[in-house]
Structures are given as C-alpha cells and as structure tokens.
Amino acid sequence: MSDVSPPVLGGCRLLGPFADPHDPLQRALSVQARALGLDVRHASGEGGRRVYRLEGEGMQPAHCSITGWASDAPRAISEFTLQAACGLMAVHGRASGQAQAIDLDYLTNVAASLVLTGLMASALGRLRGSKAVECSLSLPGAGLLCISQYLAGATAEEGAEQLPAGCSSARLRPPFISADGVAFELETLDAGPWLAFWEALGVSRADSCNGWQGFLLRYARAIAPMPEALCQALAALPYGQIVQHCAAAGMAITAVHDLAQRSALAAPGDSPWSFDLHPAKSPPRPCTQALPLDGLRVIESCRRIQGPLAGHLLATLGAQVTRVEMPGGDPLRGMTPLAQGCSVRFDALNGLKSAVELDLKSAFEREQLRQSVCDADVFLHNWAPGKAEALSLDQPDLAAVNPALIYAYAGGWGDAEVPAGLPGTDFTVQAWSGVAHLIGQGDGNPGGSLFTVLDVFGGVIAAQGVVAALLARHLRGCAGRMDSSLLGAADVLCRSRLARVQEARTGVFQCKDVSLAIDCSAAHDLQTVRRLFDLPAQSPWQDMREPLQEQLSRQTAGHWQSLLFASHVPVAVVWQDLAQLHHDPRLAPWLASGSYTRVLSPWRFT
C-alpha cells in the first residue's frame, strides 16, 4: 500500500490574515491548517474583512469570509461574548453555579474547523462542477450549532425543558472528590455496575436509583444532580479504595488530570486526525447544486452525539446521508421531549438524514450493508474499539467492495494507551486529557463541563477530516481511512489554551434588567471602556470591575450593548433562557422556528 499522507493536503496553500499573534482565531486556523498539510501564508484582508483563500495545483481557488453579527465583519465579537450570546454560558452554567464561560478557546476552534471545512468543501464542489464561488461562515451560526440539541430541548412545543443556569448544584455533581482530595469521573453505560458499586459502599437503593437517573441523562441535559448520600460516601474514602470498588463492580474510573499529569501518561498529539490513504480512482460525482457535497453519498452508523453531528454537518453541506439503525430504530428517537413522535434532540442532529434498519449481528444484513457501500463515498462509524473487525466491516473489508471509499472512524481515544476498560466517552476523556482541569480552573469547580464539550467538537473535527479526505481523493486520486477521536479534539483545545499570550480581561455584569458580558482583553478595548465610563486611564481591570458594575446597574443591558458595540468593544447580553434566543435579531438568521427551534447551517454558499 502506498501511503500518500501525511500531509493529506500537502501542496495546497491557505492564505489570509495571520499577522496578529494575539488573535486566537488566526492561531486556531493556522494550527489546524498545518495539521492538514496546508502551507499557511499571510495575506491582508480586503477592507478589514476576514477572507481566507484555499488554493493548489489542479483546483480553482476557494474563498471563505468570516462574518460576525448580521453581515458585518467579525468586529465587536470574541470567544467570551459569543459564548454569552449563543447560550453556551447558560448551558455550561446549568451545573457550574451560574452562567459563565468555558475557559477555553472553544468556539474559536469550532469556527476555525468550520472555516476550513467550508473552504475544502467549496473547492471540492467546484472541482465537481458546482457554480457556487463564494463561501461564508457565521461566527454566531457556529456558536448556535454547538448548543443545537439543548436548544431543541428548551423549545419543544410540548414538554420543553426549563433548565436555567444554576438550576443544579455545582457541588452535588460529577466529578466527585475522594477523602484524599482526588477529583475523578465515574463512567458506566449500564445500570447494573452503577447499582452494585453504590450497594458495596452502603448507599441505599433509593439514593443510587435517583443518582442513576441524573447520571444517565447528563449527556442530554448538561446537569447530573446527585443525592448528597452518594457524594458523602465517596468523600469518606481514599481514591485508591474507590478504584478497587470500581474494579469489583465493573465501573470505570479516571482521575481528573492536570496537564503535567496528562503529559506524563501520553504527550498530547500534534494532529486530531490520522489518514491512511492509498491510490484509488475517484468516481465521477457531478455537483449540480450550490451545496458543495451534492451528489456524494454517506452511510453513517453512529450513536449519541459525536458521529451523528459529523453526519449532520456532511448533510448540511449537501451530502445524501443514510443512517444505519438497529431493528426498531435508534432508542434515542424516543427520548423526551418529543415533536411529531420523535425526540427533538435526536432530530436536531439527524433530521436531514434518511434511515435504514439493519441487524449487524446477522451475516445476511451485514452483506446488505456491504452492498450499500459499493456506491457510497463515505462510511462513517463510531463503534466501540474492535467491533468493526469483529463484524468484518473494517476498512480493508469495505475497501474490497469499494476501493474509492473514504472509511471514517470517529473514536474516543485514538491510538493513546489508556487503562483497559476506560470508555472513550465525553466526560472520561475530558477528565483524562486535562480539559476538565482547565475548565475547572476557570470557573472554580473541581472539574469539567457537563456540556458535551468533546462530543460536539469531536463531531466537527470528524466532519472536517472526512471533507479533507474527499478533497484529497479528487486531487490526488487516493482513498482509504480517516481516524479522528475525542482525545484528538481535547488535545487541540489544550494546546490552544496553553498558547494564549493575552491576559483575559472579561466579566459578566448585572445591568438594570439582565446580565451583560464584556471583553476588554485587547488593550484598545480596555482603553475604550475606561474612556466611556470615565475611569482612570491606567487603572487595572480588577480595579475597574466594581465601579463598572455600579454604573452598568443604572441602565438596561440593551442600552450598554448598543453603546459598547458602537465603539467596537466585544459585548453581548448573557442569555439565560435558551427559549429566548430566537428573539435576538442578531441570532435570528441562523434559527428556524417550528415544533422546536432548529439551528440552520452556519455556512452560506453563493
């Protein structure tokens, strides 16, 4: 086999604004582009616009402009204020005590990934005959994409969830704390080990059953309320003894590692993807519509969030995506709240797809899947490690029936060596990778977020890898395997956080009506705020906060938002209730009302 990568897109170039070392979006774009093999070069934007260009031999240049509020260039917008405006602060704050930011360049890295995905998809579409020549990526659209499941749950016509920031205890929730001060996560996908574990610790069945309900639903609701008896039982035992109880019950456990501990276990990876591609003739797939993946077929066999979100993004870009579900359909279709008989959370990630039911334990139905793969372009799955080989549905098996197939795996741990039996799920990977520790440092809690930080970003990263492989197939005549993982996504976030070179000067302030998020991290924004509020010219940010709060409390948030926005200071109302997002005219273009509020594509192709 001839391995043509890395780099998967070697020989191609990304040009755009890269001159500001303090700009986290420029850094994120540069890091991700280089991981794909792109040569990154600075080129000034036009009239202050952020426009990036992808070019290379054998392809017409593709352009993507980054937009902020409405059609403006991304002025007066930052990671901090975007998290406030798009509801991410509120979702994270459900279990962290109050609406507050996730202290990572999270939406920045999501947006960078979506920009590059849009560029690569646009280039691929043009190679296949698409007439669309321009692409744009909305930063608010990217932010809303990340909370689309939670927004669906909060806006369902029947049974909408009322889960405002601070609705669940920041103390009685995972991660847990042992008697010797170790923060740790527990994980099991089955009630049996959970109940056996707590029974061995002397916790009543009533309390352990109540805890299981909160634990089971934490992926969907971003809260995990635990009875106090559970937390007290763990706080009375040293970590080593808890590990022994977990082993006896079949429960997984991992400590919340700081970055030094994580690096001692395994150094963070340089790229969230690995590609193993070989020469293969790209099949003719004309693109006759504006959406750049029109005419391409994806077969997806995924559960939960990471894989389905990747498939959703591919469908959003125009691909025909068919889900493979177990007989009777995916059980998550029945998770409340419902609309028209289907879970709104499920529909938010899968509504653009068709579905077929196959029993992959049956040799006959596995053969049906192989036959379906014969004319597919992508096969995407997030099965547990070893399942593909056991089913004879691994990359070599499917390449035998379709050598031009892009075989994509959205996994948990990648090739990292982790303790046997530790599931590669969002919260365990947050804890093991160092992401949970970084988040906890930012908001004063012992660990990470109950917002699915890694499932969401991992899904975005997986879709990005698929599109990169599809473009390489057309440019280089190669196909094969693309692997991504939650740990790879975590490593991107950790490296980005460590690369910060600017002091964070941010705050959430209570105005006369609601709260307002202000970001003065840039020196010129700090000076502007001092001038607007008549504060001493050299006063440090911490000394400014109290007099600033006193002045802000006199007027409405809308008043101050207009004043600060007109001076280009990043500012946004902190939305506490996701059901109110569609009333914000700055967000309305990316939302559609119906039986629940759907998030529309963050891209525009014209």
XYZ file of C-alpha atoms in Angstrom:
606
model
C 0.000 0.000 0.000
C 1.296 3.448 -0.908
C 0.614 5.909 1.899
C 0.150 9.380 0.441
C -0.271 11.167 3.755
C 0.511 12.866 5.991
C 0.227 15.508 4.854
C -3.180 14.816 3.382
C -3.356 18.175 1.554
C 0.349 18.816 1.060
C 0.975 21.207 -1.814
C -2.139 23.288 -1.094
C -1.982 26.737 0.482
C -4.138 28.733 2.889
C -3.853 32.496 2.526
C -5.460 35.133 4.723
C -4.933 37.369 7.760
C -2.343 35.687 10.002
C -0.308 38.648 11.240
C -1.822 39.136 14.715
C -0.216 36.800 17.299
C -2.895 37.793 19.845
C -5.800 36.679 17.647
C -6.973 33.223 18.792
C -8.937 32.579 15.591
C -5.889 33.218 13.436
C -3.871 30.862 15.648
C -6.521 28.155 15.503
C -6.798 28.387 11.726
C -3.039 28.206 11.343
C -2.634 25.190 13.644
C -5.478 23.206 12.083
C -4.422 24.073 8.537
C -0.860 22.932 9.146
C -2.130 19.679 10.658
C -3.826 19.038 7.303
C -0.590 19.747 5.451
C -1.524 23.212 4.180
C 1.126 25.860 3.651
C -0.098 28.863 5.678
C 0.700 32.332 4.331
C -0.318 35.810 5.450
C -2.368 37.939 3.065
C -4.122 41.135 4.115
C -7.896 41.153 4.129
C -9.977 43.440 1.960
C -11.408 46.447 3.761
C -10.990 44.835 7.163
C -12.858 41.672 6.118
C -11.578 38.291 7.213
C -11.335 36.364 3.969
C -9.339 33.155 3.615
C -8.349 31.514 0.351
C -7.507 27.876 -0.330
C -5.546 27.198 -3.481
C -3.418 24.488 -5.027
C -2.455 22.789 -8.228
C -5.400 21.353 -10.124
C -8.075 23.366 -8.324
C -9.734 26.745 -8.593
C -9.181 28.931 -5.520
C -11.895 28.707 -2.871
C -12.750 31.683 -0.656
C -14.426 31.862 2.749
C -15.311 35.077 4.547
C -15.924 35.064 8.294
C -18.914 37.107 9.417
C -19.916 38.314 12.852
C -23.228 39.881 13.781
C -25.502 40.057 10.742
C -23.368 40.540 7.620
C -20.712 42.646 9.340
C -17.113 41.581 9.545
C -16.439 39.921 12.923
C -15.956 43.159 14.824
C -17.013 43.530 18.432
C -17.130 39.773 18.897
C -14.926 37.457 20.932
C -14.916 33.937 22.362
C -16.273 35.247 25.661
C -19.116 37.330 24.246
C -20.023 34.697 21.655
C -20.448 32.101 24.416
C -22.749 34.584 26.186
C -24.843 35.468 23.152
C -25.310 31.936 21.810
C -26.365 30.355 25.092
C -23.228 28.309 25.752
C -22.608 30.168 29.025
C -26.115 29.239 30.114
C -25.750 25.549 29.210
C -22.361 25.261 30.920
C -23.770 27.206 33.855
C -26.617 24.772 34.479
C -24.306 22.673 36.649
C -21.494 25.116 37.415
C -23.444 27.510 39.623
C -24.109 30.405 37.273
C -23.917 31.442 33.635
C -20.214 31.543 32.911
C -17.822 30.898 30.082
C -15.955 27.686 29.410
C -12.401 28.955 29.836
C -11.109 27.532 26.561
C -10.868 28.922 23.044
C -13.753 26.604 22.342
C -15.991 28.354 19.825
C -12.845 29.800 18.262
C -11.580 26.313 17.438
C -15.026 25.159 16.316
C -15.230 28.167 13.989
C -11.719 27.557 12.630
C -12.665 23.970 11.859
C -15.862 25.065 10.116
C -13.994 27.693 8.062
C -11.530 25.092 6.811
C -14.309 22.576 6.203
C -16.224 25.169 4.197
C -13.134 26.014 2.152
C -12.323 22.378 1.408
C -15.941 21.551 0.586
C -16.202 24.594 -1.678
C -13.021 23.595 -3.521
C -14.329 20.040 -3.910
C -17.692 21.289 -5.168
C -16.057 23.470 -7.807
C -13.890 20.564 -8.975
C -17.122 18.618 -9.472
C -18.959 21.364 -11.356
C -20.641 23.481 -8.677
C -21.350 27.058 -9.739
C -21.059 28.403 -6.193
C -17.905 30.515 -5.929
C -18.219 32.158 -2.505
C -18.484 30.672 0.976
C -19.081 32.449 4.272
C -19.012 31.177 7.843
C -21.053 32.897 10.543
C -19.487 33.015 13.997
C -22.933 33.219 15.672
C -24.042 30.322 13.466
C -21.069 28.292 14.669
C -21.918 29.075 18.285
C -25.554 28.088 17.874
C -24.575 24.829 16.177
C -22.837 23.761 19.383
C -25.950 24.097 21.545
C -28.477 22.869 18.958
C -29.520 19.807 20.999
C -30.026 21.831 24.155
C -31.919 24.496 22.220
C -34.207 21.818 20.799
C -34.964 20.527 24.295
C -35.680 24.038 25.581
C -38.053 24.989 22.752
C -40.102 21.842 22.121
C -43.798 22.618 21.726
C -44.640 20.016 24.366
C -42.581 19.262 27.454
C -39.917 21.903 26.897
C -37.138 21.698 29.480
C -36.719 24.608 31.872
C -33.069 24.337 32.921
C -31.659 27.824 33.528
C -28.091 28.475 34.609
C -27.568 27.484 38.229
C -30.537 25.109 38.256
C -28.424 22.236 39.584
C -25.921 22.149 42.433
C -22.323 22.835 41.469
C -21.274 20.692 44.448
C -23.515 17.613 44.212
C -22.470 16.527 40.720
C -19.629 14.759 38.933
C -16.691 14.933 39.025
C -16.541 13.569 42.557
C -13.934 14.216 45.296
C -12.312 11.476 47.391
C -11.214 11.737 51.031
C -7.641 12.412 49.933
C -8.716 15.236 47.616
C -8.611 13.485 44.242
C -11.180 14.702 41.715
C -12.401 11.864 39.498
C -15.043 10.780 36.998
C -17.068 7.583 37.037
C -18.467 6.024 33.884
C -20.790 3.187 33.014
C -23.409 2.869 30.312
C -25.369 0.247 32.243
C -27.316 0.445 35.490
C -26.012 -2.879 36.817
C -22.448 -1.793 37.677
C -23.755 1.524 38.998
C -26.135 -0.104 41.461
C -23.600 -2.743 42.525
C -20.958 -0.076 43.153
C -23.145 2.005 45.446
C -24.523 -1.039 47.255
C -20.947 -2.010 48.159
C -20.460 1.500 49.582
C -23.556 1.157 51.781
C -25.704 3.645 49.848
C -29.443 2.941 49.826
C -31.030 1.594 46.651
C -33.382 4.596 46.561
C -30.464 7.043 46.539
C -28.463 5.070 43.971
C -31.505 4.809 41.676
C -32.114 8.553 41.949
C -28.460 9.153 41.180
C -28.601 6.867 38.150
C -31.342 8.943 36.544
C -29.279 12.117 36.822
C -26.114 10.326 35.729
C -27.771 8.731 32.697
C -29.292 11.991 31.442
C -26.219 14.184 31.905
C -25.266 13.893 28.223
C -28.631 15.244 27.149
C -29.354 17.849 29.822
C -25.921 19.148 30.969
C -26.835 18.503 34.597
C -26.223 15.449 36.793
C -27.854 16.077 40.191
C -26.600 13.541 42.719
C -28.178 12.709 46.091
C -25.923 14.008 48.844
C -25.512 10.483 50.215
C -23.559 9.472 47.096
C -21.111 12.356 47.307
C -20.669 11.828 51.049
C -19.922 8.128 50.585
C -17.144 8.915 48.112
C -15.784 11.786 50.204
C -15.250 9.329 53.068
C -12.982 7.005 51.062
C -9.459 7.432 49.677
C -9.164 7.334 45.902
C -7.287 4.027 45.845
C -10.093 2.290 47.709
C -12.694 3.773 45.346
C -10.699 2.377 42.412
C -10.879 -1.075 44.000
C -14.649 -0.817 44.445
C -14.994 0.242 40.797
C -12.994 -2.771 39.629
C -15.164 -5.105 41.688
C -18.421 -3.625 40.339
C -17.336 -3.186 36.713
C -17.430 0.614 36.891
C -14.865 2.714 35.021
C -12.970 5.470 36.845
C -10.342 8.056 35.982
C -8.786 10.894 37.927
C -9.109 14.449 36.641
C -5.576 15.033 35.378
C -3.828 18.361 35.157
C -1.727 18.871 32.037
C 1.506 17.774 33.703
C -0.083 14.506 34.822
C -1.610 14.004 31.390
C 1.694 14.638 29.604
C 3.406 12.098 31.853
C 0.869 9.499 30.691
C 0.998 10.404 26.989
C 2.079 13.569 25.226
C -0.762 15.462 23.516
C -0.919 14.705 19.799
C 0.009 17.220 17.125
C -2.999 16.456 14.914
C -6.566 15.386 15.683
C -6.610 13.224 12.547
C -4.709 10.334 11.079
C -5.017 9.424 7.409
C -4.047 6.144 5.769
C -4.750 6.673 2.081
C -3.808 4.667 -0.988
C -4.137 5.185 -4.747
C -7.735 4.838 -5.894
C -9.634 6.238 -8.826
C -12.119 8.917 -7.796
C -15.575 8.054 -9.184
C -17.407 10.654 -11.278
C -19.723 12.546 -8.971
C -21.033 15.744 -10.595
C -22.227 18.548 -8.329
C -25.212 20.334 -9.841
C -26.398 22.319 -6.822
C -24.995 25.187 -4.764
C -24.227 22.948 -1.793
C -20.736 21.578 -2.386
C -21.226 17.944 -1.305
C -24.302 17.496 -3.502
C -24.092 14.175 -5.322
C -21.996 12.446 -2.651
C -23.373 9.587 -0.566
C -22.555 8.924 3.088
C -23.515 5.856 5.103
C -23.439 6.574 8.834
C -23.622 4.029 11.641
C -23.292 6.176 14.765
C -24.896 6.691 18.141
C -25.175 9.585 20.590
C -23.551 12.908 19.562
C -20.045 12.869 18.040
C -20.720 10.691 14.979
C -24.273 11.915 14.326
C -23.089 15.539 14.459
C -20.379 14.732 11.905
C -23.021 13.198 9.653
C -25.293 16.190 10.226
C -22.578 18.578 9.042
C -21.955 16.481 5.929
C -25.703 16.555 5.211
C -25.750 20.309 5.827
C -23.063 20.596 3.132
C -25.312 18.729 0.694
C -24.351 15.062 1.036
C -27.019 12.362 0.989
C -26.600 10.777 4.417
C -28.230 7.454 5.298
C -28.210 6.283 8.910
C -27.926 2.593 9.733
C -30.007 1.899 12.835
C -30.771 -1.249 14.803
C -34.076 -3.061 14.232
C -36.803 -0.923 15.765
C -34.762 2.245 15.258
C -32.343 4.144 17.457
C -33.685 4.150 21.050
C -32.733 7.823 21.353
C -35.588 8.631 18.958
C -37.878 8.168 21.956
C -36.056 10.459 24.399
C -38.301 13.292 25.599
C -39.218 15.965 24.783
C -40.827 14.810 21.551
C -42.252 16.525 18.482
C -44.321 14.551 15.997
C -43.341 11.336 17.738
C -39.569 11.862 17.620
C -37.096 13.238 20.136
C -36.322 16.843 19.288
C -32.736 16.334 20.448
C -32.373 13.387 18.097
C -33.978 15.296 15.237
C -31.648 18.270 15.739
C -28.710 16.022 14.754
C -30.432 13.596 12.396
C -33.366 15.360 10.763
C -31.553 15.863 7.441
C -30.837 12.133 7.018
C -32.705 9.074 5.823
C -32.524 5.834 7.810
C -32.477 2.089 7.252
C -32.740 -0.611 9.903
C -30.205 -3.439 9.798
C -29.280 -6.099 12.319
C -25.498 -6.134 12.006
C -25.348 -9.346 14.047
C -26.913 -11.040 11.025
C -24.493 -12.150 8.279
C -27.223 -11.558 5.687
C -27.849 -7.976 6.805
C -24.118 -7.234 7.077
C -23.908 -8.267 3.441
C -26.711 -5.808 2.671
C -24.585 -3.083 4.244
C -21.568 -4.109 2.162
C -23.665 -3.888 -0.990
C -24.854 -0.419 0.028
C -21.238 0.638 0.470
C -20.467 -0.303 -3.146
C -21.723 3.038 -4.472
C -21.098 5.170 -1.358
C -18.389 7.789 -0.981
C -18.064 7.701 2.813
C -18.698 5.141 5.529
C -18.734 6.794 8.960
C -18.996 4.989 12.290
C -18.209 5.457 15.976
C -18.454 1.865 17.157
C -16.592 0.612 20.207
C -12.988 -0.446 19.573
C -12.785 -3.885 17.976
C -16.406 -4.042 16.809
C -15.647 -3.283 13.152
C -13.093 -6.094 12.999
C -15.463 -8.495 14.771
C -18.191 -7.728 12.213
C -15.774 -7.918 9.249
C -16.705 -4.308 8.480
C -13.301 -2.719 8.992
C -11.602 -0.581 6.355
C -9.923 -3.454 4.451
C -13.236 -5.353 4.348
C -15.146 -2.449 2.809
C -12.262 -1.398 0.545
C -12.554 -4.839 -1.039
C -16.021 -3.914 -2.357
C -15.327 -0.178 -2.907
C -11.647 0.815 -3.237
C -12.607 4.512 -3.586
C -14.423 4.595 -0.233
C -13.443 7.065 2.494
C -13.683 4.988 5.674
C -14.112 7.367 8.617
C -13.908 6.461 12.284
C -14.982 8.934 14.970
C -13.477 7.276 18.031
C -12.742 8.063 21.643
C -9.077 7.540 22.430
C -7.352 7.364 19.050
C -4.169 5.331 19.462
C -3.455 6.533 23.023
C -2.669 3.902 25.632
C -5.287 4.311 28.348
C -6.333 1.966 31.167
C -8.131 -1.127 29.926
C -11.885 -0.795 30.117
C -11.950 3.011 30.276
C -14.690 4.063 27.826
C -13.832 6.829 25.389
C -16.851 8.946 26.290
C -17.012 12.713 26.627
C -16.634 13.102 30.375
C -13.958 10.437 30.833
C -11.914 11.949 28.003
C -12.401 15.437 29.467
C -11.024 14.174 32.782
C -8.133 12.072 31.451
C -6.973 14.590 28.817
C -6.590 17.683 31.022
C -9.551 19.523 29.502
C -11.674 19.109 32.644
C -8.875 20.517 34.805
C -8.523 23.577 32.558
C -12.268 24.209 32.649
C -12.386 23.757 36.418
C -9.551 26.244 36.910
C -11.591 28.811 35.027
C -14.830 28.523 36.993
C -13.670 27.348 40.406
C -15.127 23.840 40.234
C -13.230 20.562 40.614
C -13.569 19.506 37.006
C -15.033 19.929 33.557
C -18.306 20.884 31.966
C -21.473 18.815 31.746
C -21.977 20.422 28.357
C -20.627 17.808 25.936
C -17.523 19.813 25.068
C -15.699 16.990 23.309
C -18.610 15.189 21.669
C -19.545 18.404 19.871
C -16.041 19.494 18.881
C -15.158 15.874 18.111
C -18.066 15.715 15.667
C -16.926 18.923 13.978
C -13.363 17.575 13.742
C -14.608 14.265 12.286
C -16.579 16.007 9.540
C -13.544 18.173 8.768
C -11.383 15.070 8.357
C -13.934 13.452 6.039
C -14.068 16.511 3.777
C -10.257 16.720 3.726
C -10.088 13.071 2.646
C -12.740 13.620 -0.046
C -10.794 16.582 -1.423
C -7.573 14.547 -1.395
C -9.397 11.766 -3.256
C -10.324 14.157 -6.034
C -6.977 15.985 -6.167
C -4.601 13.073 -5.614
C -6.564 10.018 -6.663
C -6.437 8.328 -3.257
C -8.854 6.823 -0.768
C -8.736 4.902 2.471
C -9.080 5.568 6.166
C -9.530 8.735 8.240
C -9.459 8.465 12.023
C -10.437 11.180 14.489
C -11.124 10.996 18.205
C -12.427 12.828 21.237
C -8.899 12.790 22.639
C -7.618 14.430 19.456
C -10.242 17.155 19.866
C -9.225 17.552 23.520
C -5.574 17.938 22.564
C -6.452 20.745 20.137
C -8.226 22.585 22.956
C -5.411 22.033 25.461
C -2.724 23.243 23.074
C -4.815 26.260 22.136
C -5.350 27.170 25.792
C -1.625 26.925 26.543
C -0.804 29.115 23.533
C -2.696 32.131 24.907
C -0.470 35.183 25.007
C -3.019 37.756 26.140
C -4.378 38.372 29.629
C -8.096 37.676 29.830
C -9.970 40.791 30.968
C -13.571 39.654 30.880
C -16.589 39.895 33.103
C -20.315 39.279 33.430
C -22.083 42.314 34.915
C -25.645 42.684 36.151
C -27.453 45.557 34.454
C -30.824 47.017 35.339
C -32.607 44.061 33.731
C -30.274 41.239 32.682
C -26.570 40.422 32.616
C -24.030 41.669 30.107
C -20.730 40.052 29.071
C -17.865 42.449 28.295
C -14.445 41.516 26.938
C -11.599 44.017 27.335
C -8.756 41.587 26.668
C -7.467 43.722 23.804
C -5.606 46.817 25.038
C -7.574 49.170 22.794
C -10.880 47.812 24.126
C -9.692 48.347 27.699
C -8.837 51.954 26.865
C -12.233 52.451 25.217
C -14.097 51.195 28.294
C -12.053 53.454 30.582
C -12.953 56.411 28.379
C -16.660 55.583 28.016
C -17.137 55.108 31.761
C -14.765 57.886 32.864
C -12.418 55.539 34.713
C -8.745 56.318 35.477
C -6.563 55.899 32.405
C -4.138 53.418 33.976
C -6.484 51.503 36.265
C -6.050 47.699 36.134
C -9.004 45.583 35.055
C -9.605 44.155 38.544
C -9.809 47.666 39.994
C -12.268 48.680 37.269
C -14.791 45.940 37.877
C -16.552 47.388 40.949
C -17.062 50.946 39.614
C -18.000 49.493 36.238
C -20.639 47.280 37.858
C -22.040 50.277 39.739
C -22.509 52.261 36.516
C -23.840 49.337 34.474
C -26.562 48.620 37.050
C -28.192 52.003 36.310
C -29.300 51.174 32.748
C -30.565 48.203 30.765
C -28.231 45.735 29.110
C -29.586 46.786 25.717
C -28.546 50.377 26.353
C -24.982 49.440 27.253
C -24.717 46.857 24.500
C -25.554 49.480 21.885
C -23.064 51.964 23.349
C -20.195 49.478 23.576
C -20.920 47.812 20.249
C -20.823 51.192 18.507
C -17.291 51.578 19.887
C -16.338 48.067 18.669
C -15.936 46.628 22.179
C -16.908 42.917 22.326
C -20.164 42.823 24.279
C -23.269 40.643 24.450
C -26.329 40.018 26.570
C -25.911 36.803 28.551
C -28.895 34.722 27.508
C -30.003 32.601 30.475
C -33.072 31.057 28.824
C -32.384 29.277 25.532
C -36.033 29.676 24.562
C -35.371 33.419 24.187
C -32.539 33.102 21.662
C -34.792 33.391 18.620
C -35.956 36.812 19.852
C -32.421 38.179 19.396
C -32.323 39.806 15.927
C -28.577 39.163 15.745
C -29.202 35.397 16.004
C -32.468 35.140 14.074
C -30.872 34.482 10.630
C -29.451 31.195 11.933
C -32.605 29.884 13.612
C -35.883 28.438 12.324
C -38.997 28.099 14.464
C -41.311 25.108 14.246
C -42.144 22.241 16.561
C -38.815 23.250 18.132
C -36.199 25.867 17.254
C -33.748 24.441 14.728
C -30.258 25.764 14.077
C -29.604 26.441 10.400
C -26.365 25.968 8.515
C -23.515 28.224 9.678
C -22.301 28.337 6.054
C -23.610 30.200 3.054
C -22.580 29.198 -0.480
C -23.313 31.532 -3.383
